[in-house]
PDB file of C-alpha atoms in Angstrom:
ATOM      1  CA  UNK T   1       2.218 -47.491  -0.615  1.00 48.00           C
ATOM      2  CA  UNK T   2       5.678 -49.285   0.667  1.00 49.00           C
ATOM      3  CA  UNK T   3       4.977 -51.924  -1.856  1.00 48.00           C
ATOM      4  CA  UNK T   4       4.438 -49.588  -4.673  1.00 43.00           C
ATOM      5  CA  UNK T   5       7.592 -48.038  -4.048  1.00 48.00           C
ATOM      6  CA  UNK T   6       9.805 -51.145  -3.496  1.00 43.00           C
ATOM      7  CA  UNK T   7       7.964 -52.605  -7.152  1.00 43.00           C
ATOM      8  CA  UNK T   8       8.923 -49.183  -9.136  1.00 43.00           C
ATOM      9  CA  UNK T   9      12.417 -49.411  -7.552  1.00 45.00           C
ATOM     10  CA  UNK T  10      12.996 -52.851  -8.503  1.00 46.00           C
ATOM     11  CA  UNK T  11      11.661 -52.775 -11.448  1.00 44.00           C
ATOM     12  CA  UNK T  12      13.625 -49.354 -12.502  1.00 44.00           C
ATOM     13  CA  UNK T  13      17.045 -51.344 -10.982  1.00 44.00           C
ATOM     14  CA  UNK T  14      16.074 -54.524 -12.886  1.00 46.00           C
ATOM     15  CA  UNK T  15      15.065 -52.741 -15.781  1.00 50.00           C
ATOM     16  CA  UNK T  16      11.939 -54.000 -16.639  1.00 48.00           C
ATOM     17  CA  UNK T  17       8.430 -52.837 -16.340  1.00 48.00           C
ATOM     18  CA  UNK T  18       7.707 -50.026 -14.243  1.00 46.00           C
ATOM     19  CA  UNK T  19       4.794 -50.306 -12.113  1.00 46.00           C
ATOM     20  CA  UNK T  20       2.467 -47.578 -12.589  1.00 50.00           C
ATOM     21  CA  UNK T  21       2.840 -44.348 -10.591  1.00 45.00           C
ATOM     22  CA  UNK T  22       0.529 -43.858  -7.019  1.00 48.00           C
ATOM     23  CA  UNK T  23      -1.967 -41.475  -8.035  1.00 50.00           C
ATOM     24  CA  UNK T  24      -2.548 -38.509  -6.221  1.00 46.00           C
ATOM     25  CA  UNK T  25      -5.333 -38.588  -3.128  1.00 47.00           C
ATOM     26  CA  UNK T  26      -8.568 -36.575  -2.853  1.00 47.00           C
ATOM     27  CA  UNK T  27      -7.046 -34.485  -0.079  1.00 43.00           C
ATOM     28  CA  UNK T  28      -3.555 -34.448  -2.153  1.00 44.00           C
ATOM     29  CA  UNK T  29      -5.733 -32.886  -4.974  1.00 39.00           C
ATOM     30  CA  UNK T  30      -7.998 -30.694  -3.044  1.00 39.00           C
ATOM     31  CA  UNK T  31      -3.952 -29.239  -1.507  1.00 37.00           C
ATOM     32  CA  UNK T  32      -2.859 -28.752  -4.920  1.00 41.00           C
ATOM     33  CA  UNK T  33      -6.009 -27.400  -6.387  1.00 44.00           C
ATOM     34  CA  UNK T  34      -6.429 -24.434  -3.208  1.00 42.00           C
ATOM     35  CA  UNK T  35      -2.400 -23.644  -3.956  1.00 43.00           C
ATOM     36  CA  UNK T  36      -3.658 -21.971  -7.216  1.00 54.00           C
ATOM     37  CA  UNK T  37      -6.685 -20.844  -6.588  1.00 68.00           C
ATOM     38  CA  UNK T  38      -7.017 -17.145  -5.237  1.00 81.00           C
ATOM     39  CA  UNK T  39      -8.011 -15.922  -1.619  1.00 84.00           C
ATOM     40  CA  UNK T  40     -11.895 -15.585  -1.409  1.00 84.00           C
ATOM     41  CA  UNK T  41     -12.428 -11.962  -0.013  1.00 87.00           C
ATOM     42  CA  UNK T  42     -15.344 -12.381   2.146  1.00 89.00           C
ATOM     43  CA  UNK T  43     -14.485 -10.701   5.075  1.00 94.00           C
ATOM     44  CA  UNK T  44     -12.544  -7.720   6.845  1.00 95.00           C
ATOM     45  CA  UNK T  45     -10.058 -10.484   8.204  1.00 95.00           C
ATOM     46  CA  UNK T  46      -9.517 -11.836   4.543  1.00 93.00           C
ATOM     47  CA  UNK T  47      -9.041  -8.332   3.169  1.00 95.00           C
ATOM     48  CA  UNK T  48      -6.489  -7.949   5.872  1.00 96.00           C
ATOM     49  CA  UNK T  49      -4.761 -11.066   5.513  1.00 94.00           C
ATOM     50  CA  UNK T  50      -4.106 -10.632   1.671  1.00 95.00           C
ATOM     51  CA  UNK T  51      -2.380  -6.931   1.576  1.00 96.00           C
ATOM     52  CA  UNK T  52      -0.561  -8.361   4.459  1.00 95.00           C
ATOM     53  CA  UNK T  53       0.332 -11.836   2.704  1.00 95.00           C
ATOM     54  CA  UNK T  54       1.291  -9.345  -0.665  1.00 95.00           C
ATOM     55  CA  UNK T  55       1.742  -6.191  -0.038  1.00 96.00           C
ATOM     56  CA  UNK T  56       4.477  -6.686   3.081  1.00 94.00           C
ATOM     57  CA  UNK T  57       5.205  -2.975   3.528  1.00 95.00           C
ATOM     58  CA  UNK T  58       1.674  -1.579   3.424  1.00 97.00           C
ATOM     59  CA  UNK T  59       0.535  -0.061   6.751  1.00 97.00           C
ATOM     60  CA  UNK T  60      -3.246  -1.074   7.353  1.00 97.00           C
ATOM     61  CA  UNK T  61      -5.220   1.477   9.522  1.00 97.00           C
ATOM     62  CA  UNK T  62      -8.840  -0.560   9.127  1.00 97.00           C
ATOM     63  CA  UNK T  63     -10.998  -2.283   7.221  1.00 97.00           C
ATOM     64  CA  UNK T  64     -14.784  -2.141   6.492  1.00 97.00           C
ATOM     65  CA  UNK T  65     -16.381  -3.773   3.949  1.00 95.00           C
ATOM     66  CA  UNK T  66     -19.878  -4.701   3.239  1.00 94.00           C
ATOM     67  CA  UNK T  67     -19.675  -8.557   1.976  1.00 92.00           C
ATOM     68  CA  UNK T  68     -23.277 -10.119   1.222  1.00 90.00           C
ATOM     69  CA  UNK T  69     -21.551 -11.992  -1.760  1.00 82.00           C
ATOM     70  CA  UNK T  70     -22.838  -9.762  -5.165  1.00 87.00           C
ATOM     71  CA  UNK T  71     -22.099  -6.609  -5.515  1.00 91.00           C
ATOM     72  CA  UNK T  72     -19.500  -6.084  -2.352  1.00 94.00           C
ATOM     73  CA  UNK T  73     -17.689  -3.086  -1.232  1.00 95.00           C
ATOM     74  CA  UNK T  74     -14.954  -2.654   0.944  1.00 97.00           C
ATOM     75  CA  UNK T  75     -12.831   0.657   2.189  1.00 98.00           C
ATOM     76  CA  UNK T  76      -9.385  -0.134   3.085  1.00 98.00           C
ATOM     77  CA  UNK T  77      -7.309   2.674   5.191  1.00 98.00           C
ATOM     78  CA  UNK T  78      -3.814   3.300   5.068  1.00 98.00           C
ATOM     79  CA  UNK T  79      -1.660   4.920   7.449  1.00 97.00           C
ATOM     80  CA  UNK T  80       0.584   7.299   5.928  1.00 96.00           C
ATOM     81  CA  UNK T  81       4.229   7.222   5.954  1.00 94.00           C
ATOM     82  CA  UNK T  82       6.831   9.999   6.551  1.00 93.00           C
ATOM     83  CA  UNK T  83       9.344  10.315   4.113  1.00 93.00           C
ATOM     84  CA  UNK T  84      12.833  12.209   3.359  1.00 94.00           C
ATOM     85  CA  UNK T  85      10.936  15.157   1.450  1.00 94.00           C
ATOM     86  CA  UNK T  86       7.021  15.894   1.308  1.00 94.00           C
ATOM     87  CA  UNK T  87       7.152  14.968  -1.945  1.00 96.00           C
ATOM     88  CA  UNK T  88       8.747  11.417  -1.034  1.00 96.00           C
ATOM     89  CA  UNK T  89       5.927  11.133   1.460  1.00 96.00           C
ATOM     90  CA  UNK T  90       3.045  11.595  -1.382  1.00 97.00           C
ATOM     91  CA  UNK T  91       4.965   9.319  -3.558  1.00 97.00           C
ATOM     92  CA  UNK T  92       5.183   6.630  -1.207  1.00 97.00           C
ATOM     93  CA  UNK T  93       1.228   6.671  -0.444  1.00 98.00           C
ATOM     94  CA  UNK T  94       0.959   6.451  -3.823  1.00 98.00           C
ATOM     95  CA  UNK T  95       3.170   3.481  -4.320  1.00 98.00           C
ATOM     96  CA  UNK T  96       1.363   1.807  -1.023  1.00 98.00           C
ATOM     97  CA  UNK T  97      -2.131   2.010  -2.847  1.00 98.00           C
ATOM     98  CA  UNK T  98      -1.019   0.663  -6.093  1.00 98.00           C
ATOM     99  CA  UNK T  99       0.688  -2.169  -3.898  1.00 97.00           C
ATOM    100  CA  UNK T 100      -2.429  -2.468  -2.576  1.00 98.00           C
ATOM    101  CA  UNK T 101      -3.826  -2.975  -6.116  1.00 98.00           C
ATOM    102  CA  UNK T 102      -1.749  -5.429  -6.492  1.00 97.00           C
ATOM    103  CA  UNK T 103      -2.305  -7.461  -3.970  1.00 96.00           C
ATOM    104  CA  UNK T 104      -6.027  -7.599  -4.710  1.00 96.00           C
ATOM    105  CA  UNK T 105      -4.982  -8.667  -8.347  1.00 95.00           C
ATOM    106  CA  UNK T 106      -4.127 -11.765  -6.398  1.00 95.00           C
ATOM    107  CA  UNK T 107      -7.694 -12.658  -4.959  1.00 94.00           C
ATOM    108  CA  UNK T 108     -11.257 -12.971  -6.155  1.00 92.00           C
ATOM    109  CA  UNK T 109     -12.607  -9.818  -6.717  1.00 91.00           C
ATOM    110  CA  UNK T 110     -15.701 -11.168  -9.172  1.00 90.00           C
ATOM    111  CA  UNK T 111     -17.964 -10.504  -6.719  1.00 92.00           C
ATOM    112  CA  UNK T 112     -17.124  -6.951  -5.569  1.00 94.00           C
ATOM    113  CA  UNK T 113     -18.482  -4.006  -6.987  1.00 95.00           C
ATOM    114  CA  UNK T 114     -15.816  -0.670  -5.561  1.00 96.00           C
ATOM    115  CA  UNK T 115     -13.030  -0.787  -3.701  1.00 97.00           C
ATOM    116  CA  UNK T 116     -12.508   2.328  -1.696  1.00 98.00           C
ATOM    117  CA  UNK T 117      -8.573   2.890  -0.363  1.00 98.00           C
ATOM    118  CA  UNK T 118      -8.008   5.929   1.815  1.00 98.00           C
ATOM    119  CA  UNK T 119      -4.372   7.208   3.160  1.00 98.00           C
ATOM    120  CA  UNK T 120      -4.506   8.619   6.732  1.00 98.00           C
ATOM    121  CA  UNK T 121      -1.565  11.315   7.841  1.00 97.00           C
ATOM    122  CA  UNK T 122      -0.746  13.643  10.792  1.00 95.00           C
ATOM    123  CA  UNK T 123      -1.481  17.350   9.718  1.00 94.00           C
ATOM    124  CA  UNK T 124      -1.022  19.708  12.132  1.00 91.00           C
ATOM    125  CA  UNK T 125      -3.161  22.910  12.002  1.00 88.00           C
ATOM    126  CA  UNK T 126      -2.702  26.632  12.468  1.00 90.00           C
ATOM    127  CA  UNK T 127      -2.442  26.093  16.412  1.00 93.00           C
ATOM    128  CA  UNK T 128       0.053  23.543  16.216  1.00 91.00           C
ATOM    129  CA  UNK T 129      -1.968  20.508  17.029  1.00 93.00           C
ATOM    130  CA  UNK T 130      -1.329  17.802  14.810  1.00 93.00           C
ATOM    131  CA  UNK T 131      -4.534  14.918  14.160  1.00 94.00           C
ATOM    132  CA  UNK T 132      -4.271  12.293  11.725  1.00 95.00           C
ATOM    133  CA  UNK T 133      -6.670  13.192   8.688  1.00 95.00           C
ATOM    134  CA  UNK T 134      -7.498  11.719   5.640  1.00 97.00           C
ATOM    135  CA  UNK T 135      -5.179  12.823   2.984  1.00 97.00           C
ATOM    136  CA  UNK T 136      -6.263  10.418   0.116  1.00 98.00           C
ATOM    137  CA  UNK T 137      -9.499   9.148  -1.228  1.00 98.00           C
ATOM    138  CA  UNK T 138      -9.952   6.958  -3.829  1.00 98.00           C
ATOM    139  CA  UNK T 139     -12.172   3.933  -5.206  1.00 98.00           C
ATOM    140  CA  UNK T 140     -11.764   1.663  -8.540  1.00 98.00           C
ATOM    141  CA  UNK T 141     -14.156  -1.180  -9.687  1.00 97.00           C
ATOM    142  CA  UNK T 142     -12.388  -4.518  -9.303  1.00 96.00           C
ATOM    143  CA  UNK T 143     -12.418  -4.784 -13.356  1.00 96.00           C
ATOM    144  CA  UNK T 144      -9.599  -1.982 -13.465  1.00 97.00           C
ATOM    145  CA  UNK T 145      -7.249  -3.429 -10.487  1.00 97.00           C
ATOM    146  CA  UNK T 146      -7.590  -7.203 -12.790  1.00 95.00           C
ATOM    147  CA  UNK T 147      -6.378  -4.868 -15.979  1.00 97.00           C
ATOM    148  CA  UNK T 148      -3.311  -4.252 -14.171  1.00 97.00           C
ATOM    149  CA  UNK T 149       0.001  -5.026 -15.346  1.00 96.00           C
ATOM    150  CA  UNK T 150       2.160  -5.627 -12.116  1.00 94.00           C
ATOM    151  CA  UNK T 151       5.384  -5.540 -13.694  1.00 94.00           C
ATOM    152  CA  UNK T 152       4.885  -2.265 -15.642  1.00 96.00           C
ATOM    153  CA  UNK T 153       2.389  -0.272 -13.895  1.00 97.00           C
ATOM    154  CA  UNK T 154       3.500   2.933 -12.599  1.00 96.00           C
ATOM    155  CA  UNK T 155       2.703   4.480  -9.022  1.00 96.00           C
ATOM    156  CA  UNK T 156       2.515   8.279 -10.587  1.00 96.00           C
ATOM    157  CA  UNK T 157      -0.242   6.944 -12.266  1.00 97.00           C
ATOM    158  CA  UNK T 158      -2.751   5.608  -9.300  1.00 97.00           C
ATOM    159  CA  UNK T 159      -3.935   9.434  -9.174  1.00 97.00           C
ATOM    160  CA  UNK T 160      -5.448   9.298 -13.066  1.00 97.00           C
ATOM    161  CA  UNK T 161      -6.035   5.423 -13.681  1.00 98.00           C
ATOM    162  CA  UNK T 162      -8.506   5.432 -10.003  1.00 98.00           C
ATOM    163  CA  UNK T 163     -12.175   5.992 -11.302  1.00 98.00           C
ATOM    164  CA  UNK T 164     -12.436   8.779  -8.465  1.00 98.00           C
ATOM    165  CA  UNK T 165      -9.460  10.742  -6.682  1.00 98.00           C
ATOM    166  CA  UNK T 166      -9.182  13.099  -3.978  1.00 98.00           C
ATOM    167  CA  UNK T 167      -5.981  14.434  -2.093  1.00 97.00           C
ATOM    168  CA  UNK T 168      -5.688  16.824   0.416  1.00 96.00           C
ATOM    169  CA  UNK T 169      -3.950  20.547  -0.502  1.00 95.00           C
ATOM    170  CA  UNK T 170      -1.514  20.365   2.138  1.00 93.00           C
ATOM    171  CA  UNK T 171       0.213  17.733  -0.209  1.00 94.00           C
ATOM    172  CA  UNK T 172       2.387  18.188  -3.321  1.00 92.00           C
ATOM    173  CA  UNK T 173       1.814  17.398  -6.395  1.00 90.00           C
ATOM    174  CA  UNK T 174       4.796  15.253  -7.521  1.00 86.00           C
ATOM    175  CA  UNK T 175       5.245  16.201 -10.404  1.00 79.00           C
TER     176      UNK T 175
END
C-alpha cells in the first residue's frame, strides 16, 4: 500500500503516468455498502434503536412486536408529553407519532404488515387519582409510512392519513 502511494506521488510530482488507484477492499465495500442500506427491523431492540437513532425527542414507553420475518407487526408506545396548553399537549403527540413515521421511513419495513403506535398520558379521574392511560391508538401498513413526504408532511394530519385512529375524549381536538 506504501508503495502505491509513494508511485502515485511521484509520478503526480514528476508528471508522468499515474499509477492506478488502490481499489477498495471486501470489508471497505461491505462498510460502504451497510452505510446506505437501511436498519433491518427484526426485533424490539432494533425498533428501539431506530426512533431513538431518528426520532431524538420521541419518548418510548415499550415495544412489542411479533417478527417471524413475513407479515410482521409491531406496537410501539409513547409516553405522552405535557405541554403549555392541552391543546399543545395533543399536538405534540401528534407530532411524536408522525416523527415516529419518519423514522421508520428510514428502515426496512418490506416485511411488516401494521404498525400499531399508541400515546400513553396521566389522566386523573373523578377522585383525583391520576394513572397513565392510553390516550392514542393508531396503526398504518408500512406502504403508507414509505408514501411519506418528510419534508412536507403535516402532524395535524397523522389523525386522517392513519388507516385506524382512536383518541381519548378527555383530549381536544386541535383544531
Amino acid at each position: 500500500m506504501k508503495i502505491v502511494k509513494v508511485l502515485l506521488a511521484g509520478s503526480i510530482l514528476l508528471g508522468g503516468i499515474a499509477a492506478p488507484l488502490p481499489s477498495i477492499s471486501g470489508q471497505q465495500s461491505y462498510t460502504v455498502q451497510a452505510a446506505k442500506s437501511k436498519i433491518v427491523i427484526q426485533s424490539n431492540k432494533s425498533v428501539k434503536r431506530a426512533i431513538k437513532r431518528y426520532a431524538k425527542d420521541v419518548k418510548i414507553k415499550s415495544v412489542q412486536g411479533s417478527f417471524l420475518g413475513q407479515n410482521d407487526t409491531v406496537q410501539i408506545t409513547l409516553k405522552g408529553k405535557e405541554n403549555l396548553t392541552n391543546k399543545m399537549t395533543v399536538k405534540g403527540m401528534y407530532i411524536d407519532i408522525s416523527n415516529v413515521w419518519k423514522a421508520l421511513q428510514k428502515t426496512d419495513l418490506s416485511h411488516m404488515s401494521n404498525i400499531g403506535i399508541s400515546v400513553k398520558y396521566p389522566l386523573q379521574d373523578q377522585a383525583g387519582n391520576s394513572t397513565s392511560s392510553f390516550v392514542i391508538k393508531s396503526n398504518i401498513s408500512p406502504d403508507k409510512i414509505n408514501a411519506i413526504n418528510p419534508d412536507t408532511f403535516l402532524f395535524e394530519n397523522v389523525p386522517t392519513y392513519a388507516d385506524t385512529w382512536w383518541q381519548h375524549t378527555a383530549l381536544p381536538s386541535i383544531e
